[in-house]
GROMACS .gro file of C-alpha atoms in nm:
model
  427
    1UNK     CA    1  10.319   0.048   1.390
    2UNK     CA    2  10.451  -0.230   1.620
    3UNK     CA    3  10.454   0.023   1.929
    4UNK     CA    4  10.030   0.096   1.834
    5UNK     CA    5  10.017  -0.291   1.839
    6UNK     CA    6  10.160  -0.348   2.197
    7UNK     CA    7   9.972  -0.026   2.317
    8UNK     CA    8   9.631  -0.187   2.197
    9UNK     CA    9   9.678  -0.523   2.352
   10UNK     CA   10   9.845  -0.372   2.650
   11UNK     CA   11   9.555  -0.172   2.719
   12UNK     CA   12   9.246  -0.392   2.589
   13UNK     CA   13   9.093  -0.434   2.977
   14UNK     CA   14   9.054  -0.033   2.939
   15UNK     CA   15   8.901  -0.054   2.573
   16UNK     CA   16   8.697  -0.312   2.689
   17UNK     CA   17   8.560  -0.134   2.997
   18UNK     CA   18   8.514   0.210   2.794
   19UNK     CA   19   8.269   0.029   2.540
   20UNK     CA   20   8.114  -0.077   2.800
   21UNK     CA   21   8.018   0.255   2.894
   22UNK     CA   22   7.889   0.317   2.534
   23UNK     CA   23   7.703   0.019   2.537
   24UNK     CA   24   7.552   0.112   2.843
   25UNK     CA   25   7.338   0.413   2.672
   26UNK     CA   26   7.005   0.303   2.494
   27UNK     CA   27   7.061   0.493   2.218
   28UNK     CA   28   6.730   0.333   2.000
   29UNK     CA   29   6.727   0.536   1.685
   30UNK     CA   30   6.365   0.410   1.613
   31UNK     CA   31   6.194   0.496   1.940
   32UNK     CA   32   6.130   0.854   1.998
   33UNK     CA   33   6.122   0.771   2.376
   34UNK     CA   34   6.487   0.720   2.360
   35UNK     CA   35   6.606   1.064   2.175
   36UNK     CA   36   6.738   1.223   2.464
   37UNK     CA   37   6.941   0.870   2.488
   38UNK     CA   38   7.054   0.910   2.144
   39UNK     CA   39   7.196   1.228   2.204
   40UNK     CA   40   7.407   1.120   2.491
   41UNK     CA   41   7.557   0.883   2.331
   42UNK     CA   42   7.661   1.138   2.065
   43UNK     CA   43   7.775   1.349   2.292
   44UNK     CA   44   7.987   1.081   2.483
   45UNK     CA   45   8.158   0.999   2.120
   46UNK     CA   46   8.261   1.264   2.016
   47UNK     CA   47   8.386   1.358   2.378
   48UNK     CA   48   8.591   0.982   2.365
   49UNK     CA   49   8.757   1.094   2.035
   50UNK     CA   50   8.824   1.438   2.123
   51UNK     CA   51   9.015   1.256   2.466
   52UNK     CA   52   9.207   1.072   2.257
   53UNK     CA   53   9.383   1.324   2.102
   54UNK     CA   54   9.162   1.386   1.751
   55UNK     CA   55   9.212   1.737   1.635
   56UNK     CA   56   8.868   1.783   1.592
   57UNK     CA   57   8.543   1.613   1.677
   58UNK     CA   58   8.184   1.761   1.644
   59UNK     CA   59   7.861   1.711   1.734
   60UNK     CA   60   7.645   1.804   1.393
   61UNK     CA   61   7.282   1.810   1.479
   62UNK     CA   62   7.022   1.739   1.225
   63UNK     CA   63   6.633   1.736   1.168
   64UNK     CA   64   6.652   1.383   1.337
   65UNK     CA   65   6.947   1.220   1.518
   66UNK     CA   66   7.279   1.400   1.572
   67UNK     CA   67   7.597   1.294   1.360
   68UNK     CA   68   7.963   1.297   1.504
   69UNK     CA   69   8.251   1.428   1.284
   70UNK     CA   70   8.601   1.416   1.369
   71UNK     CA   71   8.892   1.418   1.199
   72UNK     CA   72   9.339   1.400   1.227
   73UNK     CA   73   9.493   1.570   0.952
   74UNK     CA   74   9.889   1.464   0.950
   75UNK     CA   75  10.022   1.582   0.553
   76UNK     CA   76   9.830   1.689   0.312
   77UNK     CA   77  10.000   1.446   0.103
   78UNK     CA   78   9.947   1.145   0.310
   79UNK     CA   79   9.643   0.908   0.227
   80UNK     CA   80   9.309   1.002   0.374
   81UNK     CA   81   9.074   0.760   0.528
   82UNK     CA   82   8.763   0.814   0.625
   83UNK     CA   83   8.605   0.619   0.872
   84UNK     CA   84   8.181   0.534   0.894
   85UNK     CA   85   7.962   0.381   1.174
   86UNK     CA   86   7.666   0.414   1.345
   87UNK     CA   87   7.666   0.456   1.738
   88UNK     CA   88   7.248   0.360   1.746
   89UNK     CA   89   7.119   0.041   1.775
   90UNK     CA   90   6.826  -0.199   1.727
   91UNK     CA   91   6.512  -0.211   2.001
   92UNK     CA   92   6.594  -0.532   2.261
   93UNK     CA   93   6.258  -0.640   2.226
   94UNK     CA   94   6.163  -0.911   2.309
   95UNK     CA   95   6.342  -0.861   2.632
   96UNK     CA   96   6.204  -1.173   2.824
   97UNK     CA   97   6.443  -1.395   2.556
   98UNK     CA   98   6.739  -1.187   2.730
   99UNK     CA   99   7.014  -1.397   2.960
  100UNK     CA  100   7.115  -1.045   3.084
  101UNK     CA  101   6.942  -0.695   3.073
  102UNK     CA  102   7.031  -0.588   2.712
  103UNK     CA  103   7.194  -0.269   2.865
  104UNK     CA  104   7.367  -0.359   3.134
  105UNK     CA  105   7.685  -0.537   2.940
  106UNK     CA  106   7.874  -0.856   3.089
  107UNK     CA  107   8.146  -1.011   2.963
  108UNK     CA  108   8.101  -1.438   2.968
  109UNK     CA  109   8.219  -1.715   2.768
  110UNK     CA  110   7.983  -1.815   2.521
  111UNK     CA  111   7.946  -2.176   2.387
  112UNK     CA  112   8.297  -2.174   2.303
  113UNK     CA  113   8.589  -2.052   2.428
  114UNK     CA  114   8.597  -1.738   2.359
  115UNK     CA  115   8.505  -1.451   2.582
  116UNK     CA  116   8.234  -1.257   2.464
  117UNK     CA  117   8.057  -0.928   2.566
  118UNK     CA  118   7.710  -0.928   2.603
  119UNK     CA  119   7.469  -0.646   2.497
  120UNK     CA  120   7.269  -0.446   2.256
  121UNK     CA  121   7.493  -0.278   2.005
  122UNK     CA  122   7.781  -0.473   2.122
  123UNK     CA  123   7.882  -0.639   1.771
  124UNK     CA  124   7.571  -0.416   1.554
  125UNK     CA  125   7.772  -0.149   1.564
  126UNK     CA  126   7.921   0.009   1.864
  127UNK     CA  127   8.153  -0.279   1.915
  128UNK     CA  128   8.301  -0.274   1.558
  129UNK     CA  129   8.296   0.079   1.527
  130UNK     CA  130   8.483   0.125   1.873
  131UNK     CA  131   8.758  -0.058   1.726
  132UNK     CA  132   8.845   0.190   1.475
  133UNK     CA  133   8.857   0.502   1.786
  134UNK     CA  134   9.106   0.248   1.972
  135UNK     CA  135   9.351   0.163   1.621
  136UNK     CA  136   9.362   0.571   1.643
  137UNK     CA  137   9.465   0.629   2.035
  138UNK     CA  138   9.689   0.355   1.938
  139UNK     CA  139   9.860   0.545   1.703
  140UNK     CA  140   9.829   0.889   1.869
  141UNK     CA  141   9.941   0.770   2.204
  142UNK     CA  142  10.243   0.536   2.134
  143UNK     CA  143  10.351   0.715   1.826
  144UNK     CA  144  10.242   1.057   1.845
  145UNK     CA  145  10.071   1.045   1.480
  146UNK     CA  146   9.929   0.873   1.216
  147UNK     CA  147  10.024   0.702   0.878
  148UNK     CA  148   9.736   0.785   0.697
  149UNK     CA  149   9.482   1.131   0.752
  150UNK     CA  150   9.156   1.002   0.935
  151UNK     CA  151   8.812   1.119   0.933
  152UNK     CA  152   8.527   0.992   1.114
  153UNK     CA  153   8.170   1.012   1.019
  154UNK     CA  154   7.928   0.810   1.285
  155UNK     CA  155   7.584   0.873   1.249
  156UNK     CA  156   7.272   0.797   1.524
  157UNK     CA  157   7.005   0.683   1.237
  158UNK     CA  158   7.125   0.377   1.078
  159UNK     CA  159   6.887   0.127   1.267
  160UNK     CA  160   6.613   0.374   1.119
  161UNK     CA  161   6.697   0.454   0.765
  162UNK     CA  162   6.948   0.689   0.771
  163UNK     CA  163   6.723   0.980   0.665
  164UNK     CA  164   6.974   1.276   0.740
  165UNK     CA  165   7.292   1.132   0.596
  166UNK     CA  166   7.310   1.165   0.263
  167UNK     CA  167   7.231   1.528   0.279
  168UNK     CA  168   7.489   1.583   0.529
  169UNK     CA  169   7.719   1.420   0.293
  170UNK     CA  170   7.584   1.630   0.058
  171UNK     CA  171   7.663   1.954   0.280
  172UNK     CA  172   7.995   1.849   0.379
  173UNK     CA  173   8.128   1.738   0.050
  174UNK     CA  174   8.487   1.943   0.118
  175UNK     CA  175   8.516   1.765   0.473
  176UNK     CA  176   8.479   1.506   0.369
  177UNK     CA  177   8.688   1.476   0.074
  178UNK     CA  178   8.931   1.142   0.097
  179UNK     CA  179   9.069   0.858  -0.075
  180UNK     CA  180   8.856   0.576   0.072
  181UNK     CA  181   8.604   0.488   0.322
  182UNK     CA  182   8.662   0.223   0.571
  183UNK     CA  183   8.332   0.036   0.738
  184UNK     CA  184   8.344  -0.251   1.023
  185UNK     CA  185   7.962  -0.316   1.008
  186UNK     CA  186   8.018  -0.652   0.806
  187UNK     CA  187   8.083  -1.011   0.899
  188UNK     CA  188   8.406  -1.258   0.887
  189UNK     CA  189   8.295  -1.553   0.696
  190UNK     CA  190   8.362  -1.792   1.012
  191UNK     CA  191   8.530  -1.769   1.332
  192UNK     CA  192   8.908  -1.737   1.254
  193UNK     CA  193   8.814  -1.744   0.895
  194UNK     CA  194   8.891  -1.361   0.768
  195UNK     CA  195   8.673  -1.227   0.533
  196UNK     CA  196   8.628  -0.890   0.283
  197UNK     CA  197   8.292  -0.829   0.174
  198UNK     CA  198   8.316  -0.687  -0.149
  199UNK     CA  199   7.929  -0.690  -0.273
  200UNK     CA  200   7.603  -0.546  -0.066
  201UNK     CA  201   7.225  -0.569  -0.206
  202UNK     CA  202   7.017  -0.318  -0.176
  203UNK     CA  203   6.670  -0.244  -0.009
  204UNK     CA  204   6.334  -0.209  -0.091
  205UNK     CA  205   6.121  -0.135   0.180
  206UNK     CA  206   5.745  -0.097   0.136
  207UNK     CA  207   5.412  -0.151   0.332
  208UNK     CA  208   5.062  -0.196   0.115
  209UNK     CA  209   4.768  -0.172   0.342
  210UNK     CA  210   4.391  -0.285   0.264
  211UNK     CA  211   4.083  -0.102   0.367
  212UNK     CA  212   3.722  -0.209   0.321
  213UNK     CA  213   3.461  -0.174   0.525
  214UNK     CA  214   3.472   0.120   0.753
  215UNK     CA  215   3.536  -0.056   1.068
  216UNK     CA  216   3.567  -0.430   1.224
  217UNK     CA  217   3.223  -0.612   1.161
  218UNK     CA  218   3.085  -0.894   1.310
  219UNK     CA  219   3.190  -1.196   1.102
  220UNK     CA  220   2.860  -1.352   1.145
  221UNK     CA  221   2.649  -1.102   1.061
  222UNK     CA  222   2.863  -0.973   0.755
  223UNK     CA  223   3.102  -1.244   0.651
  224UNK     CA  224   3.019  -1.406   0.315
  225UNK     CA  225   2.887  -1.097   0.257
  226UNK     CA  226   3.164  -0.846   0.279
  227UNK     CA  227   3.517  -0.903   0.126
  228UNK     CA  228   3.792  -0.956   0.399
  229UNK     CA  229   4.131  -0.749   0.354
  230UNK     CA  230   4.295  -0.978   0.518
  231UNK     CA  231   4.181  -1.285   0.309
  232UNK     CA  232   4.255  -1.027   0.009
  233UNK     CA  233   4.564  -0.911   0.136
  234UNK     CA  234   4.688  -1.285   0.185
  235UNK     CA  235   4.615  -1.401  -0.163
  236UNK     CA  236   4.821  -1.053  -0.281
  237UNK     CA  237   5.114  -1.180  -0.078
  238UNK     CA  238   5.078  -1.510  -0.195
  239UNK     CA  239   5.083  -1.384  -0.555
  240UNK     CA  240   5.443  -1.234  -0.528
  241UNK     CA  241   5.675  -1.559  -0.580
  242UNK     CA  242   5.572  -1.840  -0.841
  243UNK     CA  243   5.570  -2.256  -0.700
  244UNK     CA  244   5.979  -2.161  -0.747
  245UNK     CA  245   5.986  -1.977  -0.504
  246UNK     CA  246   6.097  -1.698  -0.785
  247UNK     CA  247   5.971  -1.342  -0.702
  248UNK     CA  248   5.814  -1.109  -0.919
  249UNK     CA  249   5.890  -1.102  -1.256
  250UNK     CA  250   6.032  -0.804  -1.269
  251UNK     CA  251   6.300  -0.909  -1.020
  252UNK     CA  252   6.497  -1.153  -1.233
  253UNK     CA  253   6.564  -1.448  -1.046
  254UNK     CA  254   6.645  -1.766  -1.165
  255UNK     CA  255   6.661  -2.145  -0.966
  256UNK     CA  256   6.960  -2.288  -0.970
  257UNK     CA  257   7.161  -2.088  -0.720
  258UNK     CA  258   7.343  -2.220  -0.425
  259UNK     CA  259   7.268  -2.091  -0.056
  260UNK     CA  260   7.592  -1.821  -0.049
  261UNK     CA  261   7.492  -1.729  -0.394
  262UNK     CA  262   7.139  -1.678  -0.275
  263UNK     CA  263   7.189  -1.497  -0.007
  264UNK     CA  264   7.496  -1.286  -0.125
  265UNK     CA  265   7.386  -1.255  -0.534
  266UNK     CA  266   7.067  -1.276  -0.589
  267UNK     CA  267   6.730  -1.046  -0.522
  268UNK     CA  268   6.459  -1.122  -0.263
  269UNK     CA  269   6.149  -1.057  -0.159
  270UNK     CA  270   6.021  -1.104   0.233
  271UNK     CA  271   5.740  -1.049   0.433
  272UNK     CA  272   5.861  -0.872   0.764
  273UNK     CA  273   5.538  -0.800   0.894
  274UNK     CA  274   5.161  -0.858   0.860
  275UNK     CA  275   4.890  -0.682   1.095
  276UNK     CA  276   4.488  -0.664   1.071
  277UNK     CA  277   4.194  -0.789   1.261
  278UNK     CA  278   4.226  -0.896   1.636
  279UNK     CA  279   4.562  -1.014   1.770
  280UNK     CA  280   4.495  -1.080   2.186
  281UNK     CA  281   4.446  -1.365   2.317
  282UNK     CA  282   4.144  -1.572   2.307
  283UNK     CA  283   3.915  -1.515   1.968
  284UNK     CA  284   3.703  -1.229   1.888
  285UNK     CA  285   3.521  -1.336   1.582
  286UNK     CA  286   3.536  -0.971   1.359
  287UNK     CA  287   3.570  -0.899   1.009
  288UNK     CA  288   3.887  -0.663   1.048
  289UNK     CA  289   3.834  -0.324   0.856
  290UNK     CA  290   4.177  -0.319   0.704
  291UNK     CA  291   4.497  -0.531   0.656
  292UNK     CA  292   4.880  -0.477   0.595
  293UNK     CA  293   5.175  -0.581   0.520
  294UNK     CA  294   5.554  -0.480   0.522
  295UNK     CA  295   5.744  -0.623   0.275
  296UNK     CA  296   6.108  -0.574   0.184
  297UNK     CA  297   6.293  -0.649  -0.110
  298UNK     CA  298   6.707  -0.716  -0.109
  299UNK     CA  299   6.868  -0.591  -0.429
  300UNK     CA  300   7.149  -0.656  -0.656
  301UNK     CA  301   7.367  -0.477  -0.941
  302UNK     CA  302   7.125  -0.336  -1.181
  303UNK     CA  303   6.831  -0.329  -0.943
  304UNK     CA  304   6.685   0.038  -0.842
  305UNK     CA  305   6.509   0.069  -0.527
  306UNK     CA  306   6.268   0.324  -0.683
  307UNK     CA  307   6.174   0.107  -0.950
  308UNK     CA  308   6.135  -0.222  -0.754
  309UNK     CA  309   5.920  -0.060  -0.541
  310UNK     CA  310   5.739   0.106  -0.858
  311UNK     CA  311   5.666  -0.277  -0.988
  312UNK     CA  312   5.518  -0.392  -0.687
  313UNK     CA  313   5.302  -0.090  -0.647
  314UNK     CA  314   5.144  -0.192  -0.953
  315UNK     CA  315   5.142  -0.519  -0.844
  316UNK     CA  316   4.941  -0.407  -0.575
  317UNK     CA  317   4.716  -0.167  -0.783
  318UNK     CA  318   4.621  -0.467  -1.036
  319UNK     CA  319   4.529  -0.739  -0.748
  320UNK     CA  320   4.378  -0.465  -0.532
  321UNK     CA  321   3.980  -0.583  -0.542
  322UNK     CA  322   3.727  -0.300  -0.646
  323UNK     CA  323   3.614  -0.295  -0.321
  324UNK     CA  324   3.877  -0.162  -0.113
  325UNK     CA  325   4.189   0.110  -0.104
  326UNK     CA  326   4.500   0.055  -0.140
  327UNK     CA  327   4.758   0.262   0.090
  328UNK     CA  328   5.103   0.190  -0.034
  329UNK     CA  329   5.408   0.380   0.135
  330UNK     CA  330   5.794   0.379   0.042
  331UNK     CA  331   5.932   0.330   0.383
  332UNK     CA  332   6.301   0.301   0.290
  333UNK     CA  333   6.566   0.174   0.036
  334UNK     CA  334   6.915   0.150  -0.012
  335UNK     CA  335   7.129   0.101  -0.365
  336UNK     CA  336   7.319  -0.244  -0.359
  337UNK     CA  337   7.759  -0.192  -0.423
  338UNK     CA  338   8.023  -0.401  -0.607
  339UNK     CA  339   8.374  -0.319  -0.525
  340UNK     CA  340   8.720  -0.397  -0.689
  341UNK     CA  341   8.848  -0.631  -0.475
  342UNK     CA  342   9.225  -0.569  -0.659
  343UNK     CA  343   9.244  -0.173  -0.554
  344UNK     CA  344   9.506  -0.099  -0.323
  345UNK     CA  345   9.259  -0.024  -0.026
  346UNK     CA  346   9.099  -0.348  -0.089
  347UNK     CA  347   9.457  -0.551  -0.070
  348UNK     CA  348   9.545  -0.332   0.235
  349UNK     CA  349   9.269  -0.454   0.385
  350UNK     CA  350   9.356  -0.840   0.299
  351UNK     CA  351   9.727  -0.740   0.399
  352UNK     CA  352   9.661  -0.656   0.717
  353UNK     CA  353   9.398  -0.953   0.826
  354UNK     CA  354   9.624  -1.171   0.647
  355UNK     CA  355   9.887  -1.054   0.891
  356UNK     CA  356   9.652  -1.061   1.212
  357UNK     CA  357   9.513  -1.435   1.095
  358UNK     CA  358   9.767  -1.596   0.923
  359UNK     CA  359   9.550  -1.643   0.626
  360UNK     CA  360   9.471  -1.451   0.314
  361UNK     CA  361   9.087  -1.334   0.383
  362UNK     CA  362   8.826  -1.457   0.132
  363UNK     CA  363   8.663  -1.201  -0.079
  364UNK     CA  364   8.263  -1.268   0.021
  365UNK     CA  365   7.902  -1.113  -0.156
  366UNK     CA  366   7.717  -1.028   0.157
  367UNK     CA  367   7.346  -1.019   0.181
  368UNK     CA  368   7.247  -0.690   0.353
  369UNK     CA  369   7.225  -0.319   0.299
  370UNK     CA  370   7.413  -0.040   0.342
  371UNK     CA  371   7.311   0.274   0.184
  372UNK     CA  372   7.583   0.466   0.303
  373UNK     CA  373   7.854   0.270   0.085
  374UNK     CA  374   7.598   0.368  -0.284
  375UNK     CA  375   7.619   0.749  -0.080
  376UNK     CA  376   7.957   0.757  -0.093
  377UNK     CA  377   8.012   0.646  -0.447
  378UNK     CA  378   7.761   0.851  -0.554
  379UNK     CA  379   7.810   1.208  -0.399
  380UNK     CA  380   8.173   1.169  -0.324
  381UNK     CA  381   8.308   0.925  -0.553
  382UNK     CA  382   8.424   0.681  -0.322
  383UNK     CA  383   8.477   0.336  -0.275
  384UNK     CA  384   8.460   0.183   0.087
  385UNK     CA  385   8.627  -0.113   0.237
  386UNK     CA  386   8.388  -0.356   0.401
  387UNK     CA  387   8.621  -0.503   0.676
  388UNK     CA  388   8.420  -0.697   0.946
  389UNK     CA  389   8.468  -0.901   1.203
  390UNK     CA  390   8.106  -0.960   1.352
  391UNK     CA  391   7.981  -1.369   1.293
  392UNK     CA  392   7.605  -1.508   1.217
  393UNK     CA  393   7.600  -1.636   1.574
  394UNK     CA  394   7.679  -1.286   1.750
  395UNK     CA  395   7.271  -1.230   1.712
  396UNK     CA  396   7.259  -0.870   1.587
  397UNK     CA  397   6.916  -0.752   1.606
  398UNK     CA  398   6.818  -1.045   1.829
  399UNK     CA  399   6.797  -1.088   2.218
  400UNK     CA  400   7.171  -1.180   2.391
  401UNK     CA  401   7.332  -0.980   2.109
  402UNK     CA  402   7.740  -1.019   2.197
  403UNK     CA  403   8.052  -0.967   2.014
  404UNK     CA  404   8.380  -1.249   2.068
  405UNK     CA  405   8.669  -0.998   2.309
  406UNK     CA  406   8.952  -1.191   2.079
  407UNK     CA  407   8.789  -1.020   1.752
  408UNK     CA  408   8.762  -0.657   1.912
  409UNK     CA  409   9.109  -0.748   2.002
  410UNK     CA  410   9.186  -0.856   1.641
  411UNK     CA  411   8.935  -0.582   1.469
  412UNK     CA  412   9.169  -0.312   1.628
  413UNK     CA  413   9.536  -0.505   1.503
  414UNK     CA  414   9.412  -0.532   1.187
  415UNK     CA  415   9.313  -0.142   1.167
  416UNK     CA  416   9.626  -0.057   1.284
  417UNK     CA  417   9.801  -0.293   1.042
  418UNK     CA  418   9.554  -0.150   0.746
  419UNK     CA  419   9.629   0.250   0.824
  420UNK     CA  420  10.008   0.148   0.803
  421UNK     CA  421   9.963  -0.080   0.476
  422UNK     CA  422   9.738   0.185   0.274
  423UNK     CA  423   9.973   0.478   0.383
  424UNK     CA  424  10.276   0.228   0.219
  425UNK     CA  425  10.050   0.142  -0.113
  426UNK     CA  426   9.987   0.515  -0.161
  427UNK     CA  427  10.324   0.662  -0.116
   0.00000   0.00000   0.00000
């Protein structure tokens, strides 16, 4: 292990300058305009592992975006890890609110110290992810082999709901078999502050739309007259948390809860989006024809995504007024995890950051989704570490998007330091 170490920080410039290569492809799962995009950057993975020196690595296409699969097999009685991440990535949008073109990374200080590198995907999840390829040329270069048997699975279709996975799970249940999966897609608690996150909520992910009148009508001629979905659609919203701020009844939640419990613990229900009548500049005085809304719901233990969603469809059915339709569509979901934070995976995980940090890592409840770790309990029986190193500030999703150089640097030691660990717990 100590010879993977020096190889990794010996060689960071070059691990540095080969993510910026895969940050360099706008691989934006969500726009179709990008597919071809998408598929390079596929390509380009599983081309990196396969350079490294992974026995195999595969391109597996699917009805949407491609998934990679590789994997090292070193004894069939060593420990088997299996790696997830996603290689797509959020639209830049809005790109004027960009200090650099979103795909063209640069490496800069930040507001600190630390040198950061600066681009879409860079911390959400190419950055993260990256780090696990580089723990494994570690390995593979320095000391020939690894501790533990590693799989990969890195799919293009996270940033749009993950449509394909599960069934390729499904389909590739004897690949796939292992002992735990490992995910870097999660956050430390605070810079130098190590962190495991040992609870996700789910999703619920709806839109309810409103139509009345056949088209946009002159609110002069027709207002007072005609009932306005979006004056309809507004009080429906308005309708879905009590003066407590509570949301549906259905949903359970109670006042009382501090701001980590809130946003780690408890259910929600947002407003992401609302659309209907004119939205240029200047006014145009219409009666807008229809009206929607998406609206998503974070979930905790106990909480189905198919029947949160069925409670608010009848929500919506019961408010709807007699004189319009109601379109309501299940865009996605995901089903929230606990995890034992005492399994031996789990205190790998804390052995290794604790040896990277000098601190035992806190054991955190974070607030987003995802589906892939309720997938992999469900269809192959596993449990998945959540070790992260991204931070609130590193503005996933949002323009000058950037991941801190010292945590790659630290993301990959600890990997490293976990693959070594596990292999020791599970002898």
């Amino acid at each position: 292990m100590d010879s993977a170490l020096r190889y990794a920080d010996d060689h960071q410039d070059r691990f540095v300058g080969e993510l910026k290569e895969l940050l360099r492809i706008p691989s934006i799962s969500t726009d179709p305009e990008y597919a071809d995009d998408v598929q390079q950057a596929a390509h380009w993975l599983a081309s990196h592992l396969r350079s490294i020196g992974l026995q195999t690595a595969e391109v597996h296409d699917t009805d949407g975006h491609p998934i990679v699969y590789a994997e090292h097999v070193v004894d069939e009685a060593a420990p088997t890890v299996l790696v997830y991440g996603h290689y797509d990535v959020q639209p830049p949008d809005p790109l004027e609110l960009w200090d650099s073109p979103p795909f063209e990374p640069i490496r800069q200080n930040g507001d600190g110290s630390e040198e950061n590198i600066y681009a879409r995907g860079a911390c959400d999840d190419k950055g993260q992810m990256f780090m696990h390829v580089k723990a494994a040329e570690s390995y593979l270069s320095e000391e020939g082999e690894l501790p533990v048997n590693l799989k990969f699975v890195i799919e293009g279709e996270e940033e749009s709901g993950s449509v394909h996975l599960a069934p390729f799970i499904e389909e590739h249940q004897d690949s796939l078999d292992a002992d735990v999966v490992l995910i870097s897609d999660t956050g430390m608690f605070a810079e130098g502050v190590p962190s495991i996150t040992y609870g996700l909520r789910g999703l619920a992910y709806v839109e309810g739309t409103l139509t009345g009148p056949s088209r946009d009508l002159h609110s002069g001629l027709f207002g007072g007259a005609v009932e306005n979905p979006a004056n309809a659609l507004a009080r429906l919203i308005a309708g879905l948390h009590d003066e407590r701020h509570r949301d549906l009844k259905q949903a359970k939640t109670e006042e009382g809860y501090g701001v980590l419990e809130a946003i780690g613990a408890r259910p929600t229900l947002d407003v992401n989006g609302i659309t209907g009548g004119y939205q240029g500049e200047g006014a145009k005085t219409v009666l807008p024809s229809k009206a929607s809304a998406k609206i998503s719901c974070r979930l905790v233990p106990d909480q189905r995504p198919g029947d949160i969603a069925d409670q608010l469809e009848a929500y919506f059915e019961e408010h709807t007024p007699p004189t319009m339709h109601l379109q309501f569509e299940r865009l996605h979901g995901g089903q929230p995890a606990l995890i034992d934070t005492e399994s031996p995976a789990m205190q790998s995980a804390a052995d290794a950051m604790e040896a990277v940090y000098g601190r035992r890592p806190f054991f955190t409840r974070e607030g987003g989704t995802i589906p892939v770790v309720a997938d992999f309990k469900e269809i192959l029986g596993l449990d998945t570490v959540l070790m992260g190193f991204g931070l609130e500030s590193d503005a996933i999703h949002s323009p000058n998007e950037h991941f801190g150089l010292g945590r790659f640097r630290e993301g990959i030691q600890s990997i490293i330091r976990f693959h070594q660990r596990y292999a020791e717990r599970e002898q």
